[in-house]
Short mmCIF file of C-alpha atoms in Angstrom, two decimals:
data_model
loop_
_atom_site.label_atom_id
_atom_site.label_comp_id
_atom_site.label_asym_id
_atom_site.label_seq_id
_atom_site.Cartn_x
_atom_site.Cartn_y
_atom_site.Cartn_z
CA UNK A 1091 113.47 96.02 44.71
CA UNK A 1092 113.32 95.98 48.47
CA UNK A 1093 111.93 99.33 49.65
CA UNK A 1094 111.03 98.65 53.28
CA UNK A 1095 110.87 95.82 55.75
CA UNK A 1096 111.34 95.06 59.45
CA UNK A 1097 114.81 93.67 59.96
CA UNK A 1098 115.49 90.81 62.37
CA UNK A 1099 118.35 91.06 64.86
CA UNK A 1100 121.43 89.11 63.88
CA UNK A 1101 121.33 87.37 67.26
CA UNK A 1102 119.04 87.35 70.23
CA UNK A 1103 121.70 87.15 72.98
CA UNK A 1104 124.58 89.28 74.06
CA UNK A 1105 127.34 88.17 76.42
CA UNK A 1106 128.54 90.26 79.34
CA UNK A 1107 131.60 88.20 79.98
CA UNK A 1108 130.29 84.72 80.82
CA UNK A 1109 126.78 86.05 81.56
CA UNK A 1110 124.33 85.79 78.62
CA UNK A 1111 121.88 88.65 78.19
CA UNK A 1112 118.95 87.36 76.20
CA UNK A 1113 116.51 89.68 74.49
CA UNK A 1114 113.61 87.30 75.11
CA UNK A 1115 114.20 87.24 78.87
CA UNK A 1116 114.56 91.08 78.96
CA UNK A 1117 111.23 91.51 77.25
CA UNK A 1118 109.53 89.24 79.79
CA UNK A 1119 111.12 91.02 82.73
CA UNK A 1120 110.24 94.48 81.46
CA UNK A 1121 106.69 93.35 80.85
CA UNK A 1122 106.37 92.08 84.42
CA UNK A 1123 107.61 95.41 85.86
CA UNK A 1124 105.15 97.37 83.72
CA UNK A 1125 102.29 95.14 84.81
CA UNK A 1126 103.16 95.47 88.51
CA UNK A 1127 103.71 99.23 88.27
CA UNK A 1128 100.40 99.94 86.52
CA UNK A 1129 98.57 97.40 88.65
CA UNK A 1130 99.79 99.08 91.80
CA UNK A 1131 98.58 102.50 90.60
CA UNK A 1132 95.13 101.11 89.74
CA UNK A 1133 94.97 99.18 93.00
CA UNK A 1134 95.60 102.27 95.09
CA UNK A 1135 93.08 104.26 93.04
CA UNK A 1136 90.45 101.60 93.81
CA UNK A 1137 91.10 101.85 97.55
CA UNK A 1138 93.88 99.27 98.07
CA UNK A 1139 97.10 99.54 99.96
CA UNK A 1140 100.50 100.28 98.30
CA UNK A 1141 102.71 97.21 97.81
CA UNK A 1142 99.83 94.67 97.67
CA UNK A 1143 100.12 94.08 93.93
CA UNK A 1144 103.89 93.43 94.18
CA UNK A 1145 103.41 91.05 97.14
CA UNK A 1146 100.88 88.99 95.21
CA UNK A 1147 103.00 89.15 92.04
CA UNK A 1148 105.68 87.25 93.93
CA UNK A 1149 103.24 84.30 93.77
CA UNK A 1150 101.55 84.96 90.47
CA UNK A 1151 104.64 85.47 88.22
CA UNK A 1152 106.47 82.20 89.00
CA UNK A 1153 103.23 80.25 88.68
CA UNK A 1154 102.51 82.03 85.41
CA UNK A 1155 105.92 81.20 83.99
CA UNK A 1156 105.60 77.56 84.92
CA UNK A 1157 102.06 77.41 83.53
CA UNK A 1158 103.04 79.03 80.27
CA UNK A 1159 105.92 76.65 79.81
CA UNK A 1160 103.83 73.59 80.66
CA UNK A 1161 101.15 74.56 78.15
CA UNK A 1162 103.78 74.99 75.39
CA UNK A 1163 105.53 71.68 76.17
CA UNK A 1164 102.28 69.72 76.40
CA UNK A 1165 100.80 71.11 73.19
CA UNK A 1166 104.13 70.82 71.30
CA UNK A 1167 105.51 67.74 72.95
CA UNK A 1168 107.04 66.45 69.73
CA UNK A 1169 109.60 69.26 69.91
CA UNK A 1170 111.07 67.77 73.03
CA UNK A 1171 110.14 64.09 73.30
CA UNK A 1172 110.21 62.78 69.73
CA UNK A 1173 113.12 60.92 68.15
CA UNK A 1174 116.22 62.99 67.83
CA UNK A 1175 115.06 65.56 70.40
CA UNK A 1176 116.56 66.29 73.80
CA UNK A 1177 113.95 66.41 76.57
CA UNK A 1178 116.23 68.71 78.56
CA UNK A 1179 115.34 71.45 76.08
CA UNK A 1180 111.86 71.56 77.71
CA UNK A 1181 113.43 73.50 80.63
CA UNK A 1182 115.19 76.06 78.45
CA UNK A 1183 112.62 78.81 78.83
CA UNK A 1184 115.02 81.45 77.47
CA UNK A 1185 114.83 79.86 74.03
CA UNK A 1186 111.18 80.85 73.76
CA UNK A 1187 107.94 78.94 74.14
CA UNK A 1188 105.43 80.30 76.66
CA UNK A 1189 101.73 79.65 76.14
CA UNK A 1190 99.61 82.54 77.30
CA UNK A 1191 96.71 80.24 78.14
CA UNK A 1192 98.74 78.24 80.63
CA UNK A 1193 100.41 81.38 82.00
CA UNK A 1194 97.02 83.01 82.79
CA UNK A 1195 95.52 79.79 84.22
CA UNK A 1196 98.36 78.83 86.53
CA UNK A 1197 99.19 82.47 87.26
CA UNK A 1198 95.65 82.94 88.52
CA UNK A 1199 96.21 80.09 90.98
CA UNK A 1200 99.34 81.82 92.24
CA UNK A 1201 97.47 85.11 92.53
CA UNK A 1202 94.67 83.37 94.45
CA UNK A 1203 97.22 82.06 96.98
CA UNK A 1204 98.66 85.54 97.41
CA UNK A 1205 95.23 87.14 97.69
CA UNK A 1206 94.25 84.70 100.44
CA UNK A 1207 97.39 85.57 102.35
CA UNK A 1208 96.60 89.26 102.08
CA UNK A 1209 92.92 88.82 102.87
CA UNK A 1210 91.48 90.21 99.62
CA UNK A 1211 89.36 88.80 96.83
CA UNK A 1212 90.88 87.53 93.61
CA UNK A 1213 88.39 89.24 91.21
CA UNK A 1214 89.17 92.70 92.61
CA UNK A 1215 92.90 92.08 92.22
CA UNK A 1216 92.42 90.77 88.72
CA UNK A 1217 90.49 93.87 87.70
CA UNK A 1218 93.30 96.09 88.89
CA UNK A 1219 96.08 94.25 87.00
CA UNK A 1220 94.14 93.43 83.80
CA UNK A 1221 95.44 96.35 81.64
CA UNK A 1222 98.96 95.82 82.90
CA UNK A 1223 98.88 92.23 81.82
CA UNK A 1224 97.85 93.29 78.32
CA UNK A 1225 100.73 95.79 78.14
CA UNK A 1226 103.09 93.15 79.50
CA UNK A 1227 102.08 90.81 76.66
CA UNK A 1228 102.67 93.58 74.17
CA UNK A 1229 106.23 93.98 75.41
CA UNK A 1230 106.83 90.25 75.77
CA UNK A 1231 105.92 89.62 72.13
CA UNK A 1232 109.09 91.46 71.07
CA UNK A 1233 110.98 88.54 72.51
CA UNK A 1234 109.69 86.56 69.52
CA UNK A 1235 111.38 89.16 67.29
CA UNK A 1236 114.71 88.62 69.02
CA UNK A 1237 114.32 84.83 68.51
CA UNK A 1238 113.02 85.15 64.90
CA UNK A 1239 110.00 82.97 65.69
CA UNK A 1240 106.20 82.89 65.40
CA UNK A 1241 105.98 84.85 62.17
CA UNK A 1242 103.15 84.61 59.67
CA UNK A 1243 102.75 83.85 55.99
CA UNK A 1244 104.98 85.20 53.25
CA UNK A 1245 104.18 88.72 52.15
CA UNK A 1246 105.67 91.62 50.21
CA UNK A 1247 104.09 94.38 52.33
CA UNK A 1248 106.38 97.21 53.31
CA UNK A 1249 106.17 96.15 56.95
CA UNK A 1250 107.16 92.56 56.23
CA UNK A 1251 109.48 90.84 58.68
CA UNK A 1252 112.82 89.76 57.23
CA UNK A 1253 113.80 86.34 58.57
CA UNK A 1254 117.48 85.60 58.14
CA UNK A 1255 118.03 82.57 60.32
CA UNK A 1256 117.75 79.04 58.92
CA UNK A 1257 117.94 77.23 62.29
CA UNK A 1258 115.10 74.94 63.36
CA UNK A 1259 113.68 74.58 59.83
CA UNK A 1260 113.28 78.33 59.18
CA UNK A 1261 113.31 79.48 55.60
CA UNK A 1262 114.81 82.99 55.17
CA UNK A 1263 112.40 85.40 53.54
CA UNK A 1264 109.76 88.04 54.17
CA UNK A 1265 106.78 87.20 56.32
CA UNK A 1266 103.89 88.81 58.17
CA UNK A 1267 105.18 90.13 61.51
CA UNK A 1268 102.52 88.44 63.63
CA UNK A 1269 104.49 89.32 66.76
CA UNK A 1270 103.99 92.98 65.89
CA UNK A 1271 100.27 92.48 65.10
CA UNK A 1272 99.71 90.86 68.46
CA UNK A 1273 101.81 93.44 70.29
CA UNK A 1274 99.74 96.31 68.87
CA UNK A 1275 96.52 94.45 69.52
CA UNK A 1276 97.48 93.98 73.18
CA UNK A 1277 98.20 97.70 73.53
CA UNK A 1278 94.72 98.43 72.20
CA UNK A 1279 93.21 95.89 74.60
CA UNK A 1280 94.94 97.52 77.56
CA UNK A 1281 93.61 100.97 76.66
CA UNK A 1282 90.12 99.45 76.00
CA UNK A 1283 90.01 97.97 79.50
CA UNK A 1284 91.13 101.26 81.12
CA UNK A 1285 88.43 103.20 79.22
CA UNK A 1286 85.63 100.69 79.93
CA UNK A 1287 86.59 100.50 83.58
CA UNK A 1288 86.38 104.27 83.99
CA UNK A 1289 83.19 104.54 81.88
CA UNK A 1290 81.22 101.64 83.44
CA UNK A 1291 83.02 101.18 86.79
CA UNK A 1292 83.60 97.47 86.16
CA UNK A 1293 83.97 95.30 89.19
CA UNK A 1294 83.91 91.69 90.53
CA UNK A 1295 86.33 90.49 87.81
CA UNK A 1296 84.54 91.98 84.79
CA UNK A 1297 87.49 94.21 83.78
CA UNK A 1298 89.69 91.14 83.68
CA UNK A 1299 87.04 89.20 81.73
CA UNK A 1300 86.86 92.03 79.23
CA UNK A 1301 90.63 91.83 78.74
CA UNK A 1302 90.38 88.09 78.19
CA UNK A 1303 87.54 88.38 75.67
CA UNK A 1304 89.15 91.23 73.71
CA UNK A 1305 92.52 89.42 73.60
CA UNK A 1306 90.91 86.22 72.33
CA UNK A 1307 89.32 88.12 69.41
CA UNK A 1308 92.75 89.35 68.23
CA UNK A 1309 94.47 86.07 68.96
CA UNK A 1310 92.00 84.22 66.75
CA UNK A 1311 92.84 86.06 63.51
CA UNK A 1312 96.53 86.41 64.30
CA UNK A 1313 96.85 82.72 65.04
CA UNK A 1314 95.23 81.95 61.73
CA UNK A 1315 98.01 83.78 59.90
CA UNK A 1316 100.90 81.89 61.55
CA UNK A 1317 102.80 79.17 59.67
CA UNK A 1318 104.75 77.51 62.47
CA UNK A 1319 103.93 73.88 63.24
CA UNK A 1320 100.84 73.36 65.41
CA UNK A 1321 98.16 70.77 66.06
CA UNK A 1322 95.02 71.14 63.98
CA UNK A 1323 91.43 70.16 64.82
CA UNK A 1324 88.83 70.32 62.03
CA UNK A 1325 91.13 72.47 59.95
CA UNK A 1326 91.82 75.02 62.70
CA UNK A 1327 94.84 75.39 64.86
CA UNK A 1328 94.53 74.27 68.47
CA UNK A 1329 95.03 77.83 69.76
CA UNK A 1330 92.11 79.02 67.57
CA UNK A 1331 89.80 76.58 69.34
CA UNK A 1332 91.19 77.60 72.67
CA UNK A 1333 90.61 81.29 71.89
CA UNK A 1334 86.99 80.66 70.89
CA UNK A 1335 86.28 78.63 74.05
CA UNK A 1336 87.89 81.11 76.37
CA UNK A 1337 86.10 83.99 74.63
CA UNK A 1338 82.70 82.41 75.22
CA UNK A 1339 83.53 81.77 78.89
CA UNK A 1340 84.70 85.40 79.38
CA UNK A 1341 81.54 86.85 77.79
CA UNK A 1342 79.32 84.56 79.81
CA UNK A 1343 81.07 85.62 83.00
CA UNK A 1344 80.55 89.31 82.19
CA UNK A 1345 76.80 88.77 81.59
CA UNK A 1346 76.14 86.63 84.67
CA UNK A 1347 78.36 88.65 86.99
CA UNK A 1348 76.74 91.96 86.02
CA UNK A 1349 73.32 90.53 86.92
CA UNK A 1350 74.30 88.81 90.13
CA UNK A 1351 76.73 91.41 91.45
CA UNK A 1352 76.31 94.80 89.74
CA UNK A 1353 78.58 97.72 90.53
CA UNK A 1354 82.05 97.67 91.92
CA UNK A 1355 83.09 96.08 95.16
CA UNK A 1356 84.89 97.90 97.96
CA UNK A 1357 88.41 96.65 98.45
CA UNK A 1358 89.07 95.58 102.02
CA UNK A 1359 92.36 94.13 103.18
CA UNK A 1360 92.81 92.21 106.33
CA UNK A 1361 95.98 92.08 108.41
CA UNK A 1362 97.77 95.32 109.22
CA UNK A 1363 94.91 97.40 107.91
CA UNK A 1364 92.62 95.99 110.65
CA UNK A 1365 95.05 96.96 113.37
CA UNK A 1366 95.33 100.45 111.95
CA UNK A 1367 91.57 100.68 111.70
CA UNK A 1368 91.13 99.76 115.34
CA UNK A 1369 93.85 102.23 116.32
CA UNK A 1370 92.17 105.01 114.33
CA UNK A 1371 88.83 104.13 115.92
CA UNK A 1372 90.28 104.34 119.40
CA UNK A 1373 91.85 107.68 118.63
CA UNK A 1374 88.49 108.90 117.33
CA UNK A 1375 86.74 107.87 120.56
CA UNK A 1376 89.45 109.54 122.64
CA UNK A 1377 88.97 112.74 120.66
CA UNK A 1378 85.24 112.65 121.17
CA UNK A 1379 85.42 112.31 124.97
CA UNK A 1380 86.96 115.78 125.64
CA UNK A 1381 84.41 117.26 123.31
CA UNK A 1382 81.58 115.72 125.31
CA UNK A 1383 83.06 117.05 128.57
CA UNK A 1384 83.31 120.49 127.09
CA UNK A 1385 79.69 120.33 126.01
CA UNK A 1386 78.61 119.43 129.56
CA UNK A 1387 80.61 122.34 130.93
CA UNK A 1388 79.09 124.73 128.43
CA UNK A 1389 75.43 123.84 129.34
CA UNK A 1390 73.91 126.77 131.28
CA UNK A 1391 72.40 126.20 134.73
CA UNK A 1392 68.60 126.00 134.81
CA UNK A 1393 67.07 128.98 136.58
CA UNK A 1394 65.15 128.20 139.75
CA UNK A 1395 61.45 128.87 139.70
CA UNK A 1396 59.60 130.49 142.58
CA UNK A 1397 58.48 127.96 145.15
CA UNK A 1398 60.85 125.28 143.99
CA UNK A 1399 63.51 123.84 146.18
CA UNK A 1400 66.91 123.82 144.55
CA UNK A 1401 68.18 120.38 143.83
CA UNK A 1402 71.01 119.26 146.07
CA UNK A 1403 74.35 119.05 144.36
CA UNK A 1404 75.90 115.66 144.00
CA UNK A 1405 79.07 116.83 145.55
CA UNK A 1406 77.46 118.04 148.86
CA UNK A 1407 76.97 114.97 151.04
CA UNK A 1408 76.33 117.12 154.13
CA UNK A 1409 73.25 118.63 152.51
CA UNK A 1410 71.88 115.21 151.71
CA UNK A 1411 72.52 114.05 155.27
CA UNK A 1412 70.72 117.08 156.67
CA UNK A 1413 67.70 116.28 154.51
CA UNK A 1414 67.36 112.89 156.17
CA UNK A 1415 67.26 114.33 159.83
CA UNK A 1416 63.85 114.71 161.61
CA UNK A 1417 64.17 118.45 161.51
CA UNK A 1418 64.55 118.65 157.85
CA UNK A 1419 60.73 118.79 157.33
CA UNK A 1420 60.56 122.36 158.63
CA UNK A 1421 59.80 121.66 162.36
CA UNK A 1422 61.88 123.59 164.83
CA UNK A 1423 63.97 121.43 167.14
CA UNK A 1424 65.50 122.62 170.35
CA UNK A 1425 68.86 121.15 171.15
CA UNK A 1426 69.63 120.79 174.84
CA UNK A 1427 72.89 121.68 176.35
CA UNK A 1428 73.67 119.20 179.09
CA UNK A 1429 75.69 121.72 181.03
CA UNK A 1430 72.93 124.36 181.28
CA UNK A 1431 70.19 124.32 184.04
CA UNK A 1432 66.62 123.97 182.93
CA UNK A 1433 65.63 127.34 184.23
CA UNK A 1434 68.42 129.01 182.42
CA UNK A 1435 67.19 127.71 179.12
CA UNK A 1436 64.11 129.96 179.28
CA UNK A 1437 64.87 133.35 180.78
CA UNK A 1438 61.90 134.95 182.49
CA UNK A 1439 60.06 131.72 183.00
CA UNK A 1440 59.54 132.33 186.78
CA UNK A 1441 58.05 135.74 186.16
CA UNK A 1442 55.65 134.28 183.61
CA UNK A 1443 54.42 131.67 186.08
CA UNK A 1444 53.96 134.24 188.83
CA UNK A 1445 51.92 136.44 186.62
CA UNK A 1446 49.71 133.51 185.65
CA UNK A 1447 48.96 132.56 189.22
CA UNK A 1448 47.98 136.06 190.22
#
C-alpha cells in the first residue's frame, strides 16, 4: 500500500504560446538571482560597493554555464557522440546536464576577469558569494526533479521519489530523491559558511574554500547512491574521485592560507572609488583651512614686558623703513629748512655769544 511518496511532475515544460517555459531553466535563473542578491548584501557588509557583485556576475555566470556544460559533455560524451546519438543535443542545456565542477572552475575564471576590471581581488569576492552559490545549488537541484533525472537507488521509504517517465531508459518506480538530499545539504552548507564567517572572520578565500570542502563531503555520499550511468575508476564513480580530490585541495588551502595571511583583508575597489576618495580628501583639507585660520585669530596677543621693544607688525612697512634710518638708534637729528636763515634756527644765539665774550 502506497502511503507517502514525492510525486514527479507530469512534464517539465509549459508553453506560453510558442514560448516554452522550462522548470529546469527557471530553477537555474532563480538560483542565480538568490546568489547575486545575498552576495551583494555580504559584499556591502564587508566594505564593498553596491552593484559590484552583479557587475562581476555578468562575467561569472555565462562562464559557469559553459564550464558546467563542457564538464558534463566531456565526462558523458557517449550520450552525444556515440552511434545513434545526435551531437547537436550537446548544446541543449535546457534538457539538463550541468557539472558543478566545471561550472565552478570556469565560473571562477569569469569572476577573475570581472574582478580585474573592477580592481578587486578574487578571494575577497569569492568569500562574499560563497553562501549564495550554495543556496543557488540548492534551488538548481529542483530542476532535476522537473526533468525526472539523477535519482538514487530503489527504496520504499515514505519520502521516495516516484519516477513515472520511461524516456531515456528510465524505469518507473520509487527511488531515493538524491536531488532532494543534495538540495538540503547545500542549504546546510550555506548556513555553515555564514556562521563560520561571522564566528572566525574568514578572509582571503577561506570562506569559499570552506563551502567547497563542505559541499564535497555531501556530494561524495550522495553520488554513491545514484544509479544513472557514469564512468567508474576502481569501483567508484568519477564524481566521487573528483569530490575527494577537490576536498583535499580546499582543506589544504584553508590551512596554508590561515598561516600565511591570517585575518580578513580590507576590500578596496579602484576606479570610481578612487576619484571619490580624492574628492573627499580635498573637501576635508578645505574644511580644515578655515579652522586653522580661526585658531590663529583666537590666539591672544603676547603681553609686552618692561624694557622690551614691541615687535614691528608685518603690515607696517613705514615702521620698518624708519628703523633703517640713521636716527633710528636714538640719536637726535636736526633737519634743516633750506628757506630759514642760520641765525633764525637758534633764537637767542647772538645774546649767548655776547655774554660769553664779556
